[in-house]
Coordinates of C-alpha atoms in Angstrom, one line a residue:
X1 CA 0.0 0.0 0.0
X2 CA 1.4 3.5 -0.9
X3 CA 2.3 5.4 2.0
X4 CA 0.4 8.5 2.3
X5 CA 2.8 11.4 3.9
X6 CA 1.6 14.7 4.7
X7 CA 3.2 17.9 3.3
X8 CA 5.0 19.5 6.4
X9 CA 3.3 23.0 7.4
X10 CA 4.5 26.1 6.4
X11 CA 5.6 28.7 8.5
X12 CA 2.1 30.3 8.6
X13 CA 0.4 26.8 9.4
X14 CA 1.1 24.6 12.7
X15 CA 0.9 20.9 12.7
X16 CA -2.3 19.8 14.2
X17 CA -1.5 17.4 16.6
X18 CA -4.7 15.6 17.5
X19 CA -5.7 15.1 14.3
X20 CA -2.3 13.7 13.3
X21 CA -2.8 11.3 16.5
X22 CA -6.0 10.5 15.7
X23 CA -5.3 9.6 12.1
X24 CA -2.3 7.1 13.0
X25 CA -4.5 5.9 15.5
X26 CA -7.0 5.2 12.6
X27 CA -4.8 3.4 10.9
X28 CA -3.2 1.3 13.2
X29 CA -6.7 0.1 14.0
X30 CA -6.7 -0.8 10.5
X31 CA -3.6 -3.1 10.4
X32 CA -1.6 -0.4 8.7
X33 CA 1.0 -0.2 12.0
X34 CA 4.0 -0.6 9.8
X35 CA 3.3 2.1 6.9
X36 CA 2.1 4.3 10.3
X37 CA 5.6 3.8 11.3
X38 CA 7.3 4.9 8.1
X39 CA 4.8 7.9 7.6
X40 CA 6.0 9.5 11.0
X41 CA 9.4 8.7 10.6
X42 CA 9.2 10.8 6.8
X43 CA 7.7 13.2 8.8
X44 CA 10.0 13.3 11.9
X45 CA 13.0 13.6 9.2
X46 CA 11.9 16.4 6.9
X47 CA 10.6 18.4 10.6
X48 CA 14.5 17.7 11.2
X49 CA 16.0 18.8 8.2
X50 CA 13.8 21.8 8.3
X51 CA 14.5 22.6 11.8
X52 CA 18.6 22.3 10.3
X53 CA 17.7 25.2 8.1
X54 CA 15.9 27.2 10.5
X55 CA 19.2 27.1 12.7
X56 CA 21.6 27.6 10.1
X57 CA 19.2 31.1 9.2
X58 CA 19.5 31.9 13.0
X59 CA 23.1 31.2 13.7
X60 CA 23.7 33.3 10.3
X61 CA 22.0 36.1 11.5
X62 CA 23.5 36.0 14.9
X63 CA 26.8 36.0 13.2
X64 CA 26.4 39.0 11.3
X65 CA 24.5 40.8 14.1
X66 CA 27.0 39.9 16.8
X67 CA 30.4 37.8 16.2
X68 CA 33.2 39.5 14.3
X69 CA 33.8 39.9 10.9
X70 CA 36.6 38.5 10.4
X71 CA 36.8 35.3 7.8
X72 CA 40.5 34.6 9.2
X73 CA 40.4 31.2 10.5
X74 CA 43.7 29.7 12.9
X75 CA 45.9 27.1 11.2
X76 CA 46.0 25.2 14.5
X77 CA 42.1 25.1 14.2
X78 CA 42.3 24.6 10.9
X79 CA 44.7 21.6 11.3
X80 CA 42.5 20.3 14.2
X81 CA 39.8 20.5 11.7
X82 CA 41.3 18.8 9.1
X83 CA 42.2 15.8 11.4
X84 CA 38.5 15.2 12.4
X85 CA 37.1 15.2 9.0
X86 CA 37.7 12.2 7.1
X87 CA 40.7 12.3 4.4
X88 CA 39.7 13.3 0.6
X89 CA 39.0 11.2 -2.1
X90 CA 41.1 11.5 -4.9
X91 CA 40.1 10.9 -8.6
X92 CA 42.6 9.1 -10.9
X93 CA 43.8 12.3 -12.8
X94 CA 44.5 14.3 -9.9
X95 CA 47.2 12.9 -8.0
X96 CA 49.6 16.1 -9.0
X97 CA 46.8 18.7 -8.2
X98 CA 48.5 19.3 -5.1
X99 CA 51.5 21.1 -4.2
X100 CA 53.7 19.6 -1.7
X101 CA 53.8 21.5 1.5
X102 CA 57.7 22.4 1.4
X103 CA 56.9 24.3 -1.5
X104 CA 55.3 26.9 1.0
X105 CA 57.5 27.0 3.9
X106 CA 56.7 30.3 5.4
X107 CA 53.7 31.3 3.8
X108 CA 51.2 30.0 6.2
X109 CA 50.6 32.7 9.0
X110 CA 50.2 31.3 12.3
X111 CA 19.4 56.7 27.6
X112 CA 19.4 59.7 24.9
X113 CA 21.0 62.8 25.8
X114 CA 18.6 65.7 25.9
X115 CA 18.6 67.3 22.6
X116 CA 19.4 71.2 22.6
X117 CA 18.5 73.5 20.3
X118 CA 20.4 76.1 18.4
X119 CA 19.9 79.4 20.2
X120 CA 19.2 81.6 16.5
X121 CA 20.9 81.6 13.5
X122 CA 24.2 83.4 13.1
X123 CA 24.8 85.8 10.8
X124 CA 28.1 87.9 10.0
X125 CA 28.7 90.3 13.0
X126 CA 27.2 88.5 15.3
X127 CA 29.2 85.1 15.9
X128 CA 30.2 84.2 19.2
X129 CA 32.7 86.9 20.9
X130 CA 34.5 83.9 22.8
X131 CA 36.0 82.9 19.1
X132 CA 39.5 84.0 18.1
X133 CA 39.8 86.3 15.6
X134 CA 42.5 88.0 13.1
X135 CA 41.6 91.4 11.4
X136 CA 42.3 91.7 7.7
X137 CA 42.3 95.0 5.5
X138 CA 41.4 95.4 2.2
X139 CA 42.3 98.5 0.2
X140 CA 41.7 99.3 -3.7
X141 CA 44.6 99.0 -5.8
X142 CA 46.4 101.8 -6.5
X143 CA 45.0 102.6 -9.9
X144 CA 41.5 102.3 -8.6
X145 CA 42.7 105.7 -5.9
X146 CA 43.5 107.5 -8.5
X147 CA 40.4 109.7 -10.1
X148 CA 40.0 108.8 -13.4
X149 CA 38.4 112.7 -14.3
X150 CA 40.7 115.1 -12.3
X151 CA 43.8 112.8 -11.7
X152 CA 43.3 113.5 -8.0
X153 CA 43.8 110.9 -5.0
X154 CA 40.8 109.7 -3.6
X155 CA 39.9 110.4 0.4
X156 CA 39.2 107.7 2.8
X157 CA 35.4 107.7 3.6
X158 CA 34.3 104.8 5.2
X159 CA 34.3 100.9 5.4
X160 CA 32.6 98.0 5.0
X161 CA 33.2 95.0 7.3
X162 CA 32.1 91.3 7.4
X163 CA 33.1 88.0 9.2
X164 CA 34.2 84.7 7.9
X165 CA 33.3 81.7 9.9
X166 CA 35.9 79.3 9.7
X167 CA 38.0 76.1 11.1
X168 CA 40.9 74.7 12.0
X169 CA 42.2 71.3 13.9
X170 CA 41.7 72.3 17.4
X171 CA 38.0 74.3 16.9
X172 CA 36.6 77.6 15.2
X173 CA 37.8 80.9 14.4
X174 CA 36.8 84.4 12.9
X175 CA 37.8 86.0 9.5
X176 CA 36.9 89.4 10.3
X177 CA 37.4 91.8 6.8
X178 CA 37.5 95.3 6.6
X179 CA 37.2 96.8 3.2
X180 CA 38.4 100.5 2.6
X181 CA 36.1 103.1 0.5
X182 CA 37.8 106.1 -1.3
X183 CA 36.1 108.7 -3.5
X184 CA 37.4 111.8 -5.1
X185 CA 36.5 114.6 -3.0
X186 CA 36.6 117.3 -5.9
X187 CA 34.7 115.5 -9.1
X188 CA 32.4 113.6 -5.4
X189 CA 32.0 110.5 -7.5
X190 CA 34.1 107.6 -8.1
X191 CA 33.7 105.9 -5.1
X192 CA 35.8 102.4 -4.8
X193 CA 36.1 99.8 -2.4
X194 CA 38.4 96.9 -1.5
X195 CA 37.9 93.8 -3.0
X196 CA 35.4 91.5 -1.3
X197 CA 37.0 87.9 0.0
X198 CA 36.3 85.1 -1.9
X199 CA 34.0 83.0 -0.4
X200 CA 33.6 79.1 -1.4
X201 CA 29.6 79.3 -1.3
X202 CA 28.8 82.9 -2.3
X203 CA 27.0 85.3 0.0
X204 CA 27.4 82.4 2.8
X205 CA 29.5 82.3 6.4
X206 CA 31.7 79.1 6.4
X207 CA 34.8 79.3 5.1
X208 CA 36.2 76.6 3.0
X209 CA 37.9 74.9 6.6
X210 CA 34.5 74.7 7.9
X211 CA 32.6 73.1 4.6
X212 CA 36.0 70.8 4.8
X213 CA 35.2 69.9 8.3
X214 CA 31.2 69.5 7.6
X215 CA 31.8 67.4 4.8
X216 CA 34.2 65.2 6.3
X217 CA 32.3 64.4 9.3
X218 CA 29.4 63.4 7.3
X219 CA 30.4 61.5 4.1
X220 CA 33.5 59.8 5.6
X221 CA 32.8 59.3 9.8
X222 CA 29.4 59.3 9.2
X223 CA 28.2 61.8 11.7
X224 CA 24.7 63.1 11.2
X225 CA 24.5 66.5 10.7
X226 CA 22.2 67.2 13.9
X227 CA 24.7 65.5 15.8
X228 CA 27.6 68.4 14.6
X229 CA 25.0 70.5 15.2
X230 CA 24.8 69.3 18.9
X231 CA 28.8 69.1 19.0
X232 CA 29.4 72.6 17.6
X233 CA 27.2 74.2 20.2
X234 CA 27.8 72.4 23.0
X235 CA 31.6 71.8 22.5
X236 CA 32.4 74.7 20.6
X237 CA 29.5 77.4 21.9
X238 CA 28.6 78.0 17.9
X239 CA 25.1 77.4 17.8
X240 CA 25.0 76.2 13.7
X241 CA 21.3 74.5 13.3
X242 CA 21.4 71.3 11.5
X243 CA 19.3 72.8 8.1
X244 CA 22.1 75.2 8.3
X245 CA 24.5 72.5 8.1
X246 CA 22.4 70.8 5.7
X247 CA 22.2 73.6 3.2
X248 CA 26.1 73.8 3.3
X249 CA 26.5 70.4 2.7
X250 CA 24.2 70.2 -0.4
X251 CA 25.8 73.2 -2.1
X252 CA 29.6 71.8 -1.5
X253 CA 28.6 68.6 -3.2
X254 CA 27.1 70.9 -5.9
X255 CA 30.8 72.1 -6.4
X256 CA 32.2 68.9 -6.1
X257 CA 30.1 67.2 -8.9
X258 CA 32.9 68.5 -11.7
X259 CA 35.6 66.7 -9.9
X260 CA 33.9 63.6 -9.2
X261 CA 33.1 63.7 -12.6
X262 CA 36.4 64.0 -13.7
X263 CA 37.7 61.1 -11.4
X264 CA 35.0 58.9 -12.9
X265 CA 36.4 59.2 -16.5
X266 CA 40.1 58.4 -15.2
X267 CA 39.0 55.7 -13.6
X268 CA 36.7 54.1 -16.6
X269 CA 40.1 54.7 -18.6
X270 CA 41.7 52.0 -16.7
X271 CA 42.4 48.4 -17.7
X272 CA 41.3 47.0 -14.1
X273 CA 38.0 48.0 -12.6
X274 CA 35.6 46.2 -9.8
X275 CA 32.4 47.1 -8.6
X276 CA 30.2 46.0 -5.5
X277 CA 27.3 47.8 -3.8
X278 CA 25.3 48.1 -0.7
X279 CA 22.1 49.2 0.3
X280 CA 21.2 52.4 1.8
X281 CA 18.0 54.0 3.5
X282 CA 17.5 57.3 1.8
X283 CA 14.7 60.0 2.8
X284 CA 11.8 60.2 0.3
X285 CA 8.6 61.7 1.4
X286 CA 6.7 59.4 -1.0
X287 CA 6.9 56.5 1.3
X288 CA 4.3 56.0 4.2
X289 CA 8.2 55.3 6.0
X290 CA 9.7 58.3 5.0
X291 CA 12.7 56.6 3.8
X292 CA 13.5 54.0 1.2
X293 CA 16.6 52.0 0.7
X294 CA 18.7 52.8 -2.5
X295 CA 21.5 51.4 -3.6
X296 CA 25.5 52.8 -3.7
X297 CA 28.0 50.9 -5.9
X298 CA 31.6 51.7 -5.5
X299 CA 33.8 51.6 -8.9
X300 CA 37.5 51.3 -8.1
X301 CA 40.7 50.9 -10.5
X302 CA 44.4 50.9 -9.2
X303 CA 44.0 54.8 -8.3
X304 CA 40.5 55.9 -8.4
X305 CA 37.3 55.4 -6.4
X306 CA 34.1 56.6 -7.7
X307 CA 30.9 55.8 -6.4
X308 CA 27.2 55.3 -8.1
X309 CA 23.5 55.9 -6.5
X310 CA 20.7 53.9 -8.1
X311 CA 17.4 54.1 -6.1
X312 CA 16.9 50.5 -6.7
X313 CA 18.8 47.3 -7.4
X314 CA 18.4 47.6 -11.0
X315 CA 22.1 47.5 -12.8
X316 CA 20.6 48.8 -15.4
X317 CA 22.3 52.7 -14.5
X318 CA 25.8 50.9 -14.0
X319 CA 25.4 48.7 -17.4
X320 CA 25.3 52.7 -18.7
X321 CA 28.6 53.8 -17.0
X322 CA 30.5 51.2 -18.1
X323 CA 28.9 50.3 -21.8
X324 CA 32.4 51.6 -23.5
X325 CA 34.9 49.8 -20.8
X326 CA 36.7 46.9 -22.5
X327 CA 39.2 46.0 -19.8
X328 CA 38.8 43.4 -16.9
X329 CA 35.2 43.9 -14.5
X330 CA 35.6 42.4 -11.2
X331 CA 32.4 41.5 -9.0
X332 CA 30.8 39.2 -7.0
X333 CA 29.1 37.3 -9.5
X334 CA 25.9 40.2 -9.5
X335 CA 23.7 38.3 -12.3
X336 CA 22.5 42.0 -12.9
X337 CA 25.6 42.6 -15.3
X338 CA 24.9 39.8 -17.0
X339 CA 23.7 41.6 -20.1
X340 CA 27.0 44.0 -19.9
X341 CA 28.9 40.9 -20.6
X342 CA 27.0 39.7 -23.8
X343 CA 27.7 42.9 -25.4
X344 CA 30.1 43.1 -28.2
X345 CA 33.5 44.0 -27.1
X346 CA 32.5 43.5 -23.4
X347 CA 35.1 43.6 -20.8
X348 CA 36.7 40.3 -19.2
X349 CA 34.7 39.0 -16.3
X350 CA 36.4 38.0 -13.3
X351 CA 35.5 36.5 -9.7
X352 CA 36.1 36.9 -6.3
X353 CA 37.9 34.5 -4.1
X354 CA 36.9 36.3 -0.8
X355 CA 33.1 35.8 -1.8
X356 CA 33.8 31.7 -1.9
X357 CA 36.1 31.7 0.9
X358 CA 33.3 33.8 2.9
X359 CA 30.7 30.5 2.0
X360 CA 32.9 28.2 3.2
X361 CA 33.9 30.0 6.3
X362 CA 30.0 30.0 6.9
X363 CA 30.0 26.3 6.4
X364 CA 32.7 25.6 8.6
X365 CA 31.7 27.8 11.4
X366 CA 28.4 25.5 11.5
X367 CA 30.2 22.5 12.2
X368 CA 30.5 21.3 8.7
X369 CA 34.4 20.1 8.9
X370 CA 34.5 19.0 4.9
X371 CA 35.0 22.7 4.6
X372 CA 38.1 22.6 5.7
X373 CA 40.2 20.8 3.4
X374 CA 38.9 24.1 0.9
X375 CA 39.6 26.4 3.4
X376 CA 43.3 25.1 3.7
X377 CA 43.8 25.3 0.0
X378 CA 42.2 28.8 -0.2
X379 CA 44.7 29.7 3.3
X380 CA 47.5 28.9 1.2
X381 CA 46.0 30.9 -2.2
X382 CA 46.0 33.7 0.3
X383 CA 49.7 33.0 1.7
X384 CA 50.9 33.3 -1.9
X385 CA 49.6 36.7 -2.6
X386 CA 50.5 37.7 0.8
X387 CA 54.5 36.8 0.1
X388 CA 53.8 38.6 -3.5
X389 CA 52.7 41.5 -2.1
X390 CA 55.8 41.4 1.1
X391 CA 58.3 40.9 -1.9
X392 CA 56.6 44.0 -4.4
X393 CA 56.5 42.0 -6.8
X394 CA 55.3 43.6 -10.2
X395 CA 52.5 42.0 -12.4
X396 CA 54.8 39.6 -14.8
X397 CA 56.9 38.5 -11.3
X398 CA 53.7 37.6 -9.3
X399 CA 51.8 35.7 -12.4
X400 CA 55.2 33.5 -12.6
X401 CA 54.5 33.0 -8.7
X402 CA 51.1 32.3 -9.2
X403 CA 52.1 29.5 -12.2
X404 CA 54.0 28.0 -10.1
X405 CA 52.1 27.9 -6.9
X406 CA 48.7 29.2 -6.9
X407 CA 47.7 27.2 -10.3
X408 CA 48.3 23.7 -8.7
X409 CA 46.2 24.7 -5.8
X410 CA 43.3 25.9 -7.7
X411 CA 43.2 23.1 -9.7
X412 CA 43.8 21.2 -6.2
X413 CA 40.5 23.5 -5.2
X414 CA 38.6 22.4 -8.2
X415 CA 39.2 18.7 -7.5
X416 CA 37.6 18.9 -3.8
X417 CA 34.9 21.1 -4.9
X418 CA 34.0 18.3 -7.5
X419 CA 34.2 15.7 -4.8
X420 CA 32.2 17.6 -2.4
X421 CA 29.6 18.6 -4.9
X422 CA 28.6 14.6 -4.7
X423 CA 28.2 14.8 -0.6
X424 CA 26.3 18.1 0.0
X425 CA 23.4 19.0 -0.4
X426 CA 22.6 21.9 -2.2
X427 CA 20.4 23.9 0.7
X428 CA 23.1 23.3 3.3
X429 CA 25.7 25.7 3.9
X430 CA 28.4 23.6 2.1
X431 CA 26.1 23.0 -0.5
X432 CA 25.5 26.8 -1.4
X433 CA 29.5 27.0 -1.4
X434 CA 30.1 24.2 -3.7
X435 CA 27.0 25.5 -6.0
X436 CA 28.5 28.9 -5.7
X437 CA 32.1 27.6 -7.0
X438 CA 30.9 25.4 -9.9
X439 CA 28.7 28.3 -11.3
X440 CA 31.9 31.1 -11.0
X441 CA 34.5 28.5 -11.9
X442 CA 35.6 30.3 -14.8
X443 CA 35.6 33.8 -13.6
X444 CA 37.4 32.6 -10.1
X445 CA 40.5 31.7 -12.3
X446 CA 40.8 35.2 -14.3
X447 CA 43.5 36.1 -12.1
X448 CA 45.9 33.1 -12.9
X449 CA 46.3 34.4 -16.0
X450 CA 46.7 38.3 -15.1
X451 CA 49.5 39.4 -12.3
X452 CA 47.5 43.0 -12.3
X453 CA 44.5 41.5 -11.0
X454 CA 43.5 41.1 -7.4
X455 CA 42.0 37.7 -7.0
X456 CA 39.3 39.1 -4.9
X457 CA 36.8 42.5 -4.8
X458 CA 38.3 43.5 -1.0
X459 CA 39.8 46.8 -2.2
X460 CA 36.4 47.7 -3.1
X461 CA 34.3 46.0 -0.4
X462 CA 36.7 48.0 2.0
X463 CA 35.5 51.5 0.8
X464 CA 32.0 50.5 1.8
X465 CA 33.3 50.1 5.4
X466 CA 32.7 53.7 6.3
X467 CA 28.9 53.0 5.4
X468 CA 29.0 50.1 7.7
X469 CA 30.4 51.9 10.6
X470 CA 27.3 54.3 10.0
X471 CA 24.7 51.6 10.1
X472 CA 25.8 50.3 13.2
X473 CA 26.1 54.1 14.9
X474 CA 22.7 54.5 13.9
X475 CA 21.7 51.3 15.0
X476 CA 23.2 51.8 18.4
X477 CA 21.7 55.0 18.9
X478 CA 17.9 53.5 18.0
X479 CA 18.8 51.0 21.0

């Protein structure tokens, strides 16, 4: 008789426990004792295996939430590791996928506070009197004193003065500028005036030291602009609101646009780029939030960084940037730039080792120890690069290095991840990493064949850091 197994309840449903008795009981009563048996123990076992998942999800989460970030793993845990898991299979062809261990010697490392408001908006002439302050004069050039009618000098008659709001490491200080009038007292016209300082947002108080300092704080430490408003006045005594702030910071970035510009065209003239991204929660006053989450990618050669805000995950606005580069594109494996790729003349499309190290690590940290015999090849990937870069070597040195070393380990890597593919399955943690290695197999070994290219995106993941570091300020101050 065909054993009749009931689909295991979804998330939203819970198993119904009297009826489930009641049914075996049913059947038992019906002779059907042994096929009862079987049912609940296909039940038990998919509850189990889903259960697996469910903790795998949770220790994930409580990974990323709470342990470090760190992927470095010990080589005496890693060793300890590799002694508990059963030894690798080999396949008949890959007896010399290995390199022998003296080959690499030395490369294996061993309550809120109160908020307070701004007292009133400064304006020139009125800034704080506690400030330091130097006094600058500015008189008309000489030809300008001279009448132009009568050929007489012109008389003093008055000034104009103004304050500059400025900074320097250590706090604020005042600009104060005095600008000279003249006329010609016998024609009693011509009246001049020194020239007026040159301010980086017209007709506005900060000086460039200031923007500097506003600009910093926000787009690289990540400190909201109220909270420089709160630090200015109660550190400082400069009472600058945050709209204030905010309406310096806008126009800045307005004047900055020309030179980020022009860094994005040296950088998309480069042979090497690579590109990741990371979501961000922007205001919008559409949303019943008040804030959606956007999207900044990071573009990085050897010398530049530029970065790229889409409001969505759509690579459609990045497949735009870089629709005439022909070099070497570096990602993660984003299936989003797939279509850049099946262009005509479309750049070379290379992987990231940290990404597949990062899905083994995840494996191994959930007790799976058949992810160490990768992570031992991938530790000694890494210990290659790492003597390349102690020794400087240039590209054509470190792709002889990598022939020599790092090919036989890859194909070493290769031969495990073919073994393993056989052993895990596919939903498990291990099983994600060995799917995730087979599908990027080709673009994992670009960087065999090029000494200028990283073998992994962590130059460009490590820009995104600052934006990291303001998650988690924000997220501690909701706490």
């Amino acid at each position: 008789m065909s054993r009749s197994l009931r689909p295991l309840p979804s998330r939203k449903a819970q198993l119904d426990v009297p009826k489930l008795r009641a049914h075996c009981a049913e059947r038992v009563a019906a002779g059907e004792a042994a096929q009862t048996v079987d049912m609940l123990l296909d039940l038990i076992e998919a509850m189990a295996e889903r259960m697996t998942r469910l903790e795998q999800q949770v220790d994930r989460l409580l990974h990323e939430r709470y342990a470090r970030k760190s992927e470095r793993i010990s080589s005496a845990q890693l060793s300890l590791a590799l002694s508990a898991a059963a030894p690798p299979l080999l396949l008949a062809d890959s007896q010399d996928a290995t390199v022998p261990d003296s080959a690499l010697p030395a490369l294996l490392p061993a309550s809120r506070p109160a908020r307070t408001r701004p007292e009133r908006k400064l304006k020139s002439g009125h800034l704080p009197a506690h400030l330091p302050r130097t006094h600058t004069v500015r008189q008309p050039s000489e030809p300008e004193l001279c009448c132009a009618t009568c050929g007489s000098r012109k008389k003093f008659i008055g000034s104009e003065s103004s304050e500059l709001l400025d900074w320097a490491p250590g706090g604020f200080h005042v600009e104060q500028i005095e600008r000279h009038k003249y006329a010609c007292a016998t024609c009693e016209s011509g009246v001049v005036i020194g020239p007026a300082p040159v301010r980086v947002l017209d007709g506005a108080l900060p000086g460039p030291g200031l923007l500097s300092e506003v600009l910093v704080r926000k787009g690289n430490d990540h400190c909201p602009l109220e909270r420089q408003s709160r630090i200015f006045t109660q550190r400082f005594g400069v009472p600058l609101s945050p709209s204030t702030l905010g309406t310096w910071f806008a126009r800045s970035l307005d004047l900055l646009c020309p030179i980020a510009k022009r860094i994005g065209e040296h950088a998309l003239s480069r042979s090497h780029l690579s590109v990741d991204d990371t979501g961000v929660q922007v205001l919008d006053r559409k949303d019943s939030r008040g804030i959606k989450r956007g999207h900044l990618w990071p573009v990085r050669s050897d010398s530049e960084v530029f970065f790229i805000y889409t409001p969505s995950w759509q690579a459609a606005p990045i497949q735009e940037v870089l629709k005439d580069f022909h070099g070497t594109l570096q990602t993660d494996g984003f299936s989003g730039l797939d279509a850049l790729y099946r262009r005509p003349g479309a750049p070379i499309r290379a992987g990231c080792l940290a990404h597949l190290r990062r899905k083994f690590v995840l494996a191994f940290e959930q007790g799976d120890l058949r992810a160490a015999h990768p992570l031992a090849l991938l530790q000694k990937l890494y210990a290659v690069e790492k003597k390349a870069g102690e020794d400087a070597l240039d590209a054509a040195a470190r792709k002889r290095l990598r022939d020599e070393l790092s090919r036989p380990l890859m194909t070493a890597l290769r031969v495990q991840v073919d073994l393993l593919a056989y052993q895990a399955p596919p939903k498990t943690p291990l099983g994600r990493a060995i799917t995730y290695a087979l599908r990027q197999w080709d673009t994992l070994t670009v960087f065999l064949d090029d000494g200028a290219l990283r073998p992994d995106n962590n130059a460009t993941e490590n820009t995104l850091r600052p934006l990291a570091l303001g998650r988690k300020k924000l997220a501690l101050r909701r706490q």
